JSON list of C-alpha atoms in Angstrom, two decimals:
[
{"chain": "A", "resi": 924, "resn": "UNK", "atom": "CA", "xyz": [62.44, 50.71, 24.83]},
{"chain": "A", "resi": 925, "resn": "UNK", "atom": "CA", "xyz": [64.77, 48.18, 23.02]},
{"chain": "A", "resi": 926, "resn": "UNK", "atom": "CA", "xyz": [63.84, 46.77, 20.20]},
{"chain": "A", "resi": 927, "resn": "UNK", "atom": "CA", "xyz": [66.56, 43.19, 20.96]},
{"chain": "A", "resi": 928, "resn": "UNK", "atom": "CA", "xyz": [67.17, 42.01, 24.02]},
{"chain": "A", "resi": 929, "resn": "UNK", "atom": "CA", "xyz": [70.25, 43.38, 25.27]},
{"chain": "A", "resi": 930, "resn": "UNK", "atom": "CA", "xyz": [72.50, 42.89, 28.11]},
{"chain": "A", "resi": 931, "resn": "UNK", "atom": "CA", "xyz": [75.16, 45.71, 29.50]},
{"chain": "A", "resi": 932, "resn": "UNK", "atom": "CA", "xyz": [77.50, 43.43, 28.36]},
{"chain": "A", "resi": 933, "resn": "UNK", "atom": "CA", "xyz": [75.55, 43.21, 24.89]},
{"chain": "A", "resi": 934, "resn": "UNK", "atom": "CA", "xyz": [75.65, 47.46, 24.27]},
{"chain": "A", "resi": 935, "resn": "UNK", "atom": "CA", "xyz": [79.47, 47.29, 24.95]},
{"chain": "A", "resi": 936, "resn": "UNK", "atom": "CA", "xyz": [79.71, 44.31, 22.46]},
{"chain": "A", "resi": 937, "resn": "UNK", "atom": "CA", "xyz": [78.00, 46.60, 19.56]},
{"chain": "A", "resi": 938, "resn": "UNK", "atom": "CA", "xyz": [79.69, 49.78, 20.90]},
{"chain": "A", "resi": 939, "resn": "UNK", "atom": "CA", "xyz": [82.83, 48.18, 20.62]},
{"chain": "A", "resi": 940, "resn": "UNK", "atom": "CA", "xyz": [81.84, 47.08, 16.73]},
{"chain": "A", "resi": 941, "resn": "UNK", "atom": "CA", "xyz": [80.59, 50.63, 15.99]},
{"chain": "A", "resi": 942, "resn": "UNK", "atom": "CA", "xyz": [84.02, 52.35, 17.14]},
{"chain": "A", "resi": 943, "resn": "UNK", "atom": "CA", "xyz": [86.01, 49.58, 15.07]},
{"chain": "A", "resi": 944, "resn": "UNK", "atom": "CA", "xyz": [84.04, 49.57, 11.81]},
{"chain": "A", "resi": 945, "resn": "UNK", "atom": "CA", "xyz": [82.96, 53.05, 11.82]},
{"chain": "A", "resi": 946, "resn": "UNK", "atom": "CA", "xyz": [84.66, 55.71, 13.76]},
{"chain": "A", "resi": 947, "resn": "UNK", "atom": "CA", "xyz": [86.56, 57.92, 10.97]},
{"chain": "A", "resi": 948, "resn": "UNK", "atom": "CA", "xyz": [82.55, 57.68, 9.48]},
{"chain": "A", "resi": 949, "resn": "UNK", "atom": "CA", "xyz": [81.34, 59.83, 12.69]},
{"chain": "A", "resi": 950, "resn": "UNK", "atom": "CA", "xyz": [78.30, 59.18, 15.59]},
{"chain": "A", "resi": 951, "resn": "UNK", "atom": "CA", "xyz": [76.18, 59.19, 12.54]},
{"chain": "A", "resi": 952, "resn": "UNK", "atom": "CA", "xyz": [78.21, 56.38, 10.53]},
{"chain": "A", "resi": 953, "resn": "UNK", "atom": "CA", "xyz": [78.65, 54.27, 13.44]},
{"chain": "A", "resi": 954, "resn": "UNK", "atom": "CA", "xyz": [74.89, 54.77, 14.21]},
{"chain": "A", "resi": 955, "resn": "UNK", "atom": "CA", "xyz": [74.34, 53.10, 10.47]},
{"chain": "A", "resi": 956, "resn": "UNK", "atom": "CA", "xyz": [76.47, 50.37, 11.70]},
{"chain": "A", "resi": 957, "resn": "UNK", "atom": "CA", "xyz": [73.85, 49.56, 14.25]},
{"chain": "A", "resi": 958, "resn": "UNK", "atom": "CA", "xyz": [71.03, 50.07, 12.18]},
{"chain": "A", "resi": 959, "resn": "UNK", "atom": "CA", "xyz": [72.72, 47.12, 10.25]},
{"chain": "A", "resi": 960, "resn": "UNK", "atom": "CA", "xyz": [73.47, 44.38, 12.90]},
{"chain": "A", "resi": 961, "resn": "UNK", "atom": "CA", "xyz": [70.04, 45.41, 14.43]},
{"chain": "A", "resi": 962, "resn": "UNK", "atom": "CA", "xyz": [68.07, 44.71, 11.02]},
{"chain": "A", "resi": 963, "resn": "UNK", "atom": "CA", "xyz": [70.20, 41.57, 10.91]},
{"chain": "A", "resi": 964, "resn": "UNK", "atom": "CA", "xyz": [68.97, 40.58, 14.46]},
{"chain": "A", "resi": 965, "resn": "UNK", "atom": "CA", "xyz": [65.33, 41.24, 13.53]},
{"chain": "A", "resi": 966, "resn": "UNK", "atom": "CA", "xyz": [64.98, 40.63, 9.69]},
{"chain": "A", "resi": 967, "resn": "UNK", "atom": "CA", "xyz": [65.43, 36.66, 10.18]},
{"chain": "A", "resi": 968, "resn": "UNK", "atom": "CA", "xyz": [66.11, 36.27, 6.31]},
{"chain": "A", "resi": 969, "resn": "UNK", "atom": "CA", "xyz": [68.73, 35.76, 3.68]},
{"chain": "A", "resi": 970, "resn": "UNK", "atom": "CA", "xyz": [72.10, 35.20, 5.66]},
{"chain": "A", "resi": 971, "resn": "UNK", "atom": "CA", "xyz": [71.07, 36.26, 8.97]},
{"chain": "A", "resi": 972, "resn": "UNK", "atom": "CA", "xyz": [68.51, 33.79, 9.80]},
{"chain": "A", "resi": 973, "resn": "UNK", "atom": "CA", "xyz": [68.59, 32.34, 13.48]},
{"chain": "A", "resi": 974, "resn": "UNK", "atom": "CA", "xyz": [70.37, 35.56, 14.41]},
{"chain": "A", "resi": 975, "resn": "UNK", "atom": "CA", "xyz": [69.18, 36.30, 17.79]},
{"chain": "A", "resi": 976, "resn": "UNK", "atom": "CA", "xyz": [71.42, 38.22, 19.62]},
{"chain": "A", "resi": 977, "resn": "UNK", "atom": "CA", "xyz": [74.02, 40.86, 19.58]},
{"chain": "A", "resi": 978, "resn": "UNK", "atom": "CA", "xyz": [76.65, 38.55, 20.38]},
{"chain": "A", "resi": 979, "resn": "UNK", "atom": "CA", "xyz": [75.30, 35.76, 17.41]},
{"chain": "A", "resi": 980, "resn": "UNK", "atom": "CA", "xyz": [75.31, 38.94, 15.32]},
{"chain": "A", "resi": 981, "resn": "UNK", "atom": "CA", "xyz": [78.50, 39.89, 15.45]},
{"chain": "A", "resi": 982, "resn": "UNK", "atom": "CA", "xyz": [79.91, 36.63, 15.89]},
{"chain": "A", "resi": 983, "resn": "UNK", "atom": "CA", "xyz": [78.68, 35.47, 12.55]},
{"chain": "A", "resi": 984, "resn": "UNK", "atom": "CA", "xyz": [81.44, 34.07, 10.22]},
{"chain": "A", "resi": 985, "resn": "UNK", "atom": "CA", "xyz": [82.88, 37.00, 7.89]},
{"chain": "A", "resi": 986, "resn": "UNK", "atom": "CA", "xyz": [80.40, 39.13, 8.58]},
{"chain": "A", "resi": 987, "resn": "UNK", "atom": "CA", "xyz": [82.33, 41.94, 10.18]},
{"chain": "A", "resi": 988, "resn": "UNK", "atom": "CA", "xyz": [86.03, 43.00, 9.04]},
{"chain": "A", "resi": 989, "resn": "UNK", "atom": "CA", "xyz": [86.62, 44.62, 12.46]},
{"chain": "A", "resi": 990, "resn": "UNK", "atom": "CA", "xyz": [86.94, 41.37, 14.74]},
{"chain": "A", "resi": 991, "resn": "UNK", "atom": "CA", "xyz": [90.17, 40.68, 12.81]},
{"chain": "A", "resi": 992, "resn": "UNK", "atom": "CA", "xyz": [92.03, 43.74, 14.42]},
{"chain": "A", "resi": 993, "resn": "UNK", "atom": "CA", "xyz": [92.61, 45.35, 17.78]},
{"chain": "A", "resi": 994, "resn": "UNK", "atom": "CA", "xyz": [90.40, 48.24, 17.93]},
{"chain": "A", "resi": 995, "resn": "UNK", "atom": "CA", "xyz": [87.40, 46.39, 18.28]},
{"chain": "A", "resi": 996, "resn": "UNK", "atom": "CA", "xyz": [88.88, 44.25, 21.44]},
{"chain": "A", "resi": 997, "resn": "UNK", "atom": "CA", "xyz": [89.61, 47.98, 23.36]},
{"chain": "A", "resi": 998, "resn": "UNK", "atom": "CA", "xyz": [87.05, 48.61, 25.91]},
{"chain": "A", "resi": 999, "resn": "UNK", "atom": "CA", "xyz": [83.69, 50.23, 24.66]},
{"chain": "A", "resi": 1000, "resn": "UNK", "atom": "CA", "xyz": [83.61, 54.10, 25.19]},
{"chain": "A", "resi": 1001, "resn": "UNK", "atom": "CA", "xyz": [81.14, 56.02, 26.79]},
{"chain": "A", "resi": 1002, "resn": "UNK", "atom": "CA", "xyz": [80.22, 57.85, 23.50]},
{"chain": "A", "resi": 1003, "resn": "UNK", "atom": "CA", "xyz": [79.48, 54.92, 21.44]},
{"chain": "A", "resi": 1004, "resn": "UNK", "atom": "CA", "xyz": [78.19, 52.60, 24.15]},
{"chain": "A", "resi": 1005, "resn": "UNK", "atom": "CA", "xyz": [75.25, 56.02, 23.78]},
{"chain": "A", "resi": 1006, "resn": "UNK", "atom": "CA", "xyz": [75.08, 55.10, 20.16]},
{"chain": "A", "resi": 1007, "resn": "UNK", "atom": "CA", "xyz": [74.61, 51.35, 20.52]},
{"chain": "A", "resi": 1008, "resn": "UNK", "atom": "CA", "xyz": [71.84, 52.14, 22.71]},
{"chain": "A", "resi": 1009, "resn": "UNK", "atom": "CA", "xyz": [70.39, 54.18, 20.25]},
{"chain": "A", "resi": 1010, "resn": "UNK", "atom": "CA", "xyz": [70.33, 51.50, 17.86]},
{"chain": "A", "resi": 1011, "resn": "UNK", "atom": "CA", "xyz": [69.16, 48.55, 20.32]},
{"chain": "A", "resi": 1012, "resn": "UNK", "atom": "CA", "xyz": [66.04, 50.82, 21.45]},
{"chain": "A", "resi": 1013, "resn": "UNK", "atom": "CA", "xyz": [64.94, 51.32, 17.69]},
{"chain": "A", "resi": 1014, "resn": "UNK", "atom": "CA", "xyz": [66.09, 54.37, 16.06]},
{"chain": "A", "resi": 1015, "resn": "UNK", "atom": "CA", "xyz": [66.95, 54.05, 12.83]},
{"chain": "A", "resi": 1016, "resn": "UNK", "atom": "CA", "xyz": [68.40, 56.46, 9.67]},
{"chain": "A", "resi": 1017, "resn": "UNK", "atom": "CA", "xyz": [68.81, 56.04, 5.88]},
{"chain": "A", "resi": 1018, "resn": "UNK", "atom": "CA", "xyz": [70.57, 54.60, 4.36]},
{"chain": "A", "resi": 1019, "resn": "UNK", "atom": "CA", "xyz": [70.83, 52.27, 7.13]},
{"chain": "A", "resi": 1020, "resn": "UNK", "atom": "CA", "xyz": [67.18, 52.59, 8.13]},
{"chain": "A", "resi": 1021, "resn": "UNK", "atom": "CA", "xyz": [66.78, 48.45, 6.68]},
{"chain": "A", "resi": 1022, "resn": "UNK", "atom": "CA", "xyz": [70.00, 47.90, 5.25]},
{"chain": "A", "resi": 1023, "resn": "UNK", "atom": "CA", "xyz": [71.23, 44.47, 5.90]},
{"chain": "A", "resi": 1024, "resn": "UNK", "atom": "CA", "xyz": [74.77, 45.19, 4.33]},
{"chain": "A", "resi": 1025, "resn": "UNK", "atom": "CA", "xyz": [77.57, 47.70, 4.52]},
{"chain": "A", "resi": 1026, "resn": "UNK", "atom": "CA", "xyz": [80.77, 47.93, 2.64]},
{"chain": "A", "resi": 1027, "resn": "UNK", "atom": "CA", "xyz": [83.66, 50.87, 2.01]},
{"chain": "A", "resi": 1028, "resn": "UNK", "atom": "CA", "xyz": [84.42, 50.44, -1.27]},
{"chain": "A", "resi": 1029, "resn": "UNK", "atom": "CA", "xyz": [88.24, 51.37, -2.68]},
{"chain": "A", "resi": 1030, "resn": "UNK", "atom": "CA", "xyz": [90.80, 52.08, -0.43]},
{"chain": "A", "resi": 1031, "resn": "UNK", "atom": "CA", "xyz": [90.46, 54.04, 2.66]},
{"chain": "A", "resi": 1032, "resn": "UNK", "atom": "CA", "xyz": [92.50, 57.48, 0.81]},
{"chain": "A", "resi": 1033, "resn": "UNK", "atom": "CA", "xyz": [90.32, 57.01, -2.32]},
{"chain": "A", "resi": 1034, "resn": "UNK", "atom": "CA", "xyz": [86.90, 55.48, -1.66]},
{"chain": "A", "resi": 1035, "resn": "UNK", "atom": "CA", "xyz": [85.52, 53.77, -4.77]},
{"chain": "A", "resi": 1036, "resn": "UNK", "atom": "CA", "xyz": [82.07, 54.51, -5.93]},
{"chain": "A", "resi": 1037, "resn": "UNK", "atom": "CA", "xyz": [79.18, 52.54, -4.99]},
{"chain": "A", "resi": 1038, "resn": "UNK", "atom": "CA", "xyz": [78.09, 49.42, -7.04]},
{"chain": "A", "resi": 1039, "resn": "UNK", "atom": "CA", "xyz": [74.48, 49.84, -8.13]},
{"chain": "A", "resi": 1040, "resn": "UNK", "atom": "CA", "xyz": [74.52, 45.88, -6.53]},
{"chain": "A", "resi": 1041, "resn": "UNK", "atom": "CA", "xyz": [75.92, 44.22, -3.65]},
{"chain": "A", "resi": 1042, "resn": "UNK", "atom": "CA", "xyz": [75.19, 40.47, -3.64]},
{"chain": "A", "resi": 1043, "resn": "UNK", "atom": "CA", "xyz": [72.22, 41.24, -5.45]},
{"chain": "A", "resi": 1044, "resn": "UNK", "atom": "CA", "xyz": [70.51, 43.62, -3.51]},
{"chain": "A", "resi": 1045, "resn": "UNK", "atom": "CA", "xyz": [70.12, 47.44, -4.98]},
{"chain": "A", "resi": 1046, "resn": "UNK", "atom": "CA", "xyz": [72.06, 49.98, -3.42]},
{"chain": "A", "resi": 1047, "resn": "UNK", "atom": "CA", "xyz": [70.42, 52.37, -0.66]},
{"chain": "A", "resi": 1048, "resn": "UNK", "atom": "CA", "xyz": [72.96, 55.06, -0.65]},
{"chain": "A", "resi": 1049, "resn": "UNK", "atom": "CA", "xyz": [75.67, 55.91, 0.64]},
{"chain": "A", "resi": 1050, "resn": "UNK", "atom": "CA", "xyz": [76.69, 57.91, 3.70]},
{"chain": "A", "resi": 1051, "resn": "UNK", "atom": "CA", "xyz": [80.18, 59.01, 3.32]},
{"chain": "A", "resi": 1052, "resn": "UNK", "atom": "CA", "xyz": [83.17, 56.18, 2.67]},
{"chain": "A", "resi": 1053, "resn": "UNK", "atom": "CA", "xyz": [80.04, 53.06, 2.69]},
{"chain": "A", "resi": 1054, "resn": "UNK", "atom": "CA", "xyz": [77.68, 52.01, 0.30]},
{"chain": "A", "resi": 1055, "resn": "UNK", "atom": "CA", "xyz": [74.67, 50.07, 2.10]},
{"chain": "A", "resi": 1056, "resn": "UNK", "atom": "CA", "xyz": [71.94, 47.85, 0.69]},
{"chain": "A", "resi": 1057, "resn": "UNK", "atom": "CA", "xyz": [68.86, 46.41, 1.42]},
{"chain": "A", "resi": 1058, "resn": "UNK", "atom": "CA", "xyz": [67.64, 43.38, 0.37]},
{"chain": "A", "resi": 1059, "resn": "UNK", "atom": "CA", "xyz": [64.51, 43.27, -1.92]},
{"chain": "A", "resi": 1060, "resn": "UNK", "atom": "CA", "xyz": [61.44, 42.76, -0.92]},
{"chain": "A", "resi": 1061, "resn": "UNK", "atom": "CA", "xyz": [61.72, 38.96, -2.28]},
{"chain": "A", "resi": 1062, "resn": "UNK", "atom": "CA", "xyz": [64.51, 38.49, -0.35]},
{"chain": "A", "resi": 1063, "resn": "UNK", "atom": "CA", "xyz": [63.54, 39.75, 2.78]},
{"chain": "A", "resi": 1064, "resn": "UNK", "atom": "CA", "xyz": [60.42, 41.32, 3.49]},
{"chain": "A", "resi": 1065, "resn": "UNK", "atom": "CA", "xyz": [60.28, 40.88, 7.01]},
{"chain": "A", "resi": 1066, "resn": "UNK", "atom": "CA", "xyz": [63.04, 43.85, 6.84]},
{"chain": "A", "resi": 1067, "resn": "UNK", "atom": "CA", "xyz": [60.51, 46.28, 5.91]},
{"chain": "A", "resi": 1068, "resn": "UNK", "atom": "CA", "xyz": [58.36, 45.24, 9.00]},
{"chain": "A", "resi": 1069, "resn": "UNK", "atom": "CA", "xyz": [60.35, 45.40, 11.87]},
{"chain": "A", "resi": 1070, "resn": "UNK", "atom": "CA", "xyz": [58.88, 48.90, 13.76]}
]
């Protein structure tokens, strides 16, 4: 059962944002990609509140690199349109399990490592080229209770 409210239209919208943010980082990178924009849809803190939907989501002002080049406006694949569902119906992994930010630090030959910060929230870990945090439970506590 889905955890947002999601239209067809809505799945291919994230599946399209998993393949163009995370496909060199494999199913279970891109799945961390939706564990991301999901906790963003249902946290309702920090920079993400009033974010309803998939499409307000990823529609947000600089908040994903992807939307400024072509692979994300190719048509959705069956493979991760599987994966978006995964994340709209709930299931979640560390380090993305209530990360609310994502980054690849260095350059895409030579990742960088991982700051111990990212706009002030601690680091969760990192799953291959991207760091991801989690805000603190000051900043965001509704994060932690969104099962």
């Amino acid at each position: 059962m889905a955890v947002v409210k999601a239209r067809k239209q809505d799945v291919d919208m994230l599946a399209r944002l998993l393949r163009a943010e995370a496909e060199t980082e494999g199913e279970t990178g891109m799945l961390l990609v939706g564990n991301v924009g999901i906790n963003r849809i249902r946290a309702n803190c920090s920079d993400f509140k009033g974010i309803r939907t998939i499409p307000q989501m990823i529609n947000q002002p600089h908040a994903f690199e992807a939307l400024q080049h072509g692979l994300y406006y190719q048509n959705a694949r069956e493979r991760e349109r599987r994966l978006a569902q995964r994340a709209v119906n709930g299931e979640r992994s560390w380090p993305g399990k209530f990360s609310l930010w994502y980054f690849r630090p260095g350059t895409f030959e030579n990742p960088g490592p991982c700051p111990e910060t990212w706009y002030n929230q601690p680091l969760a870990g990192r799953f291959r080229k991207h760091c991801f945090y989690e805000p603190t439970a000051e900043e965001c506590e509704n994060v932690y209770n969104t099962f």
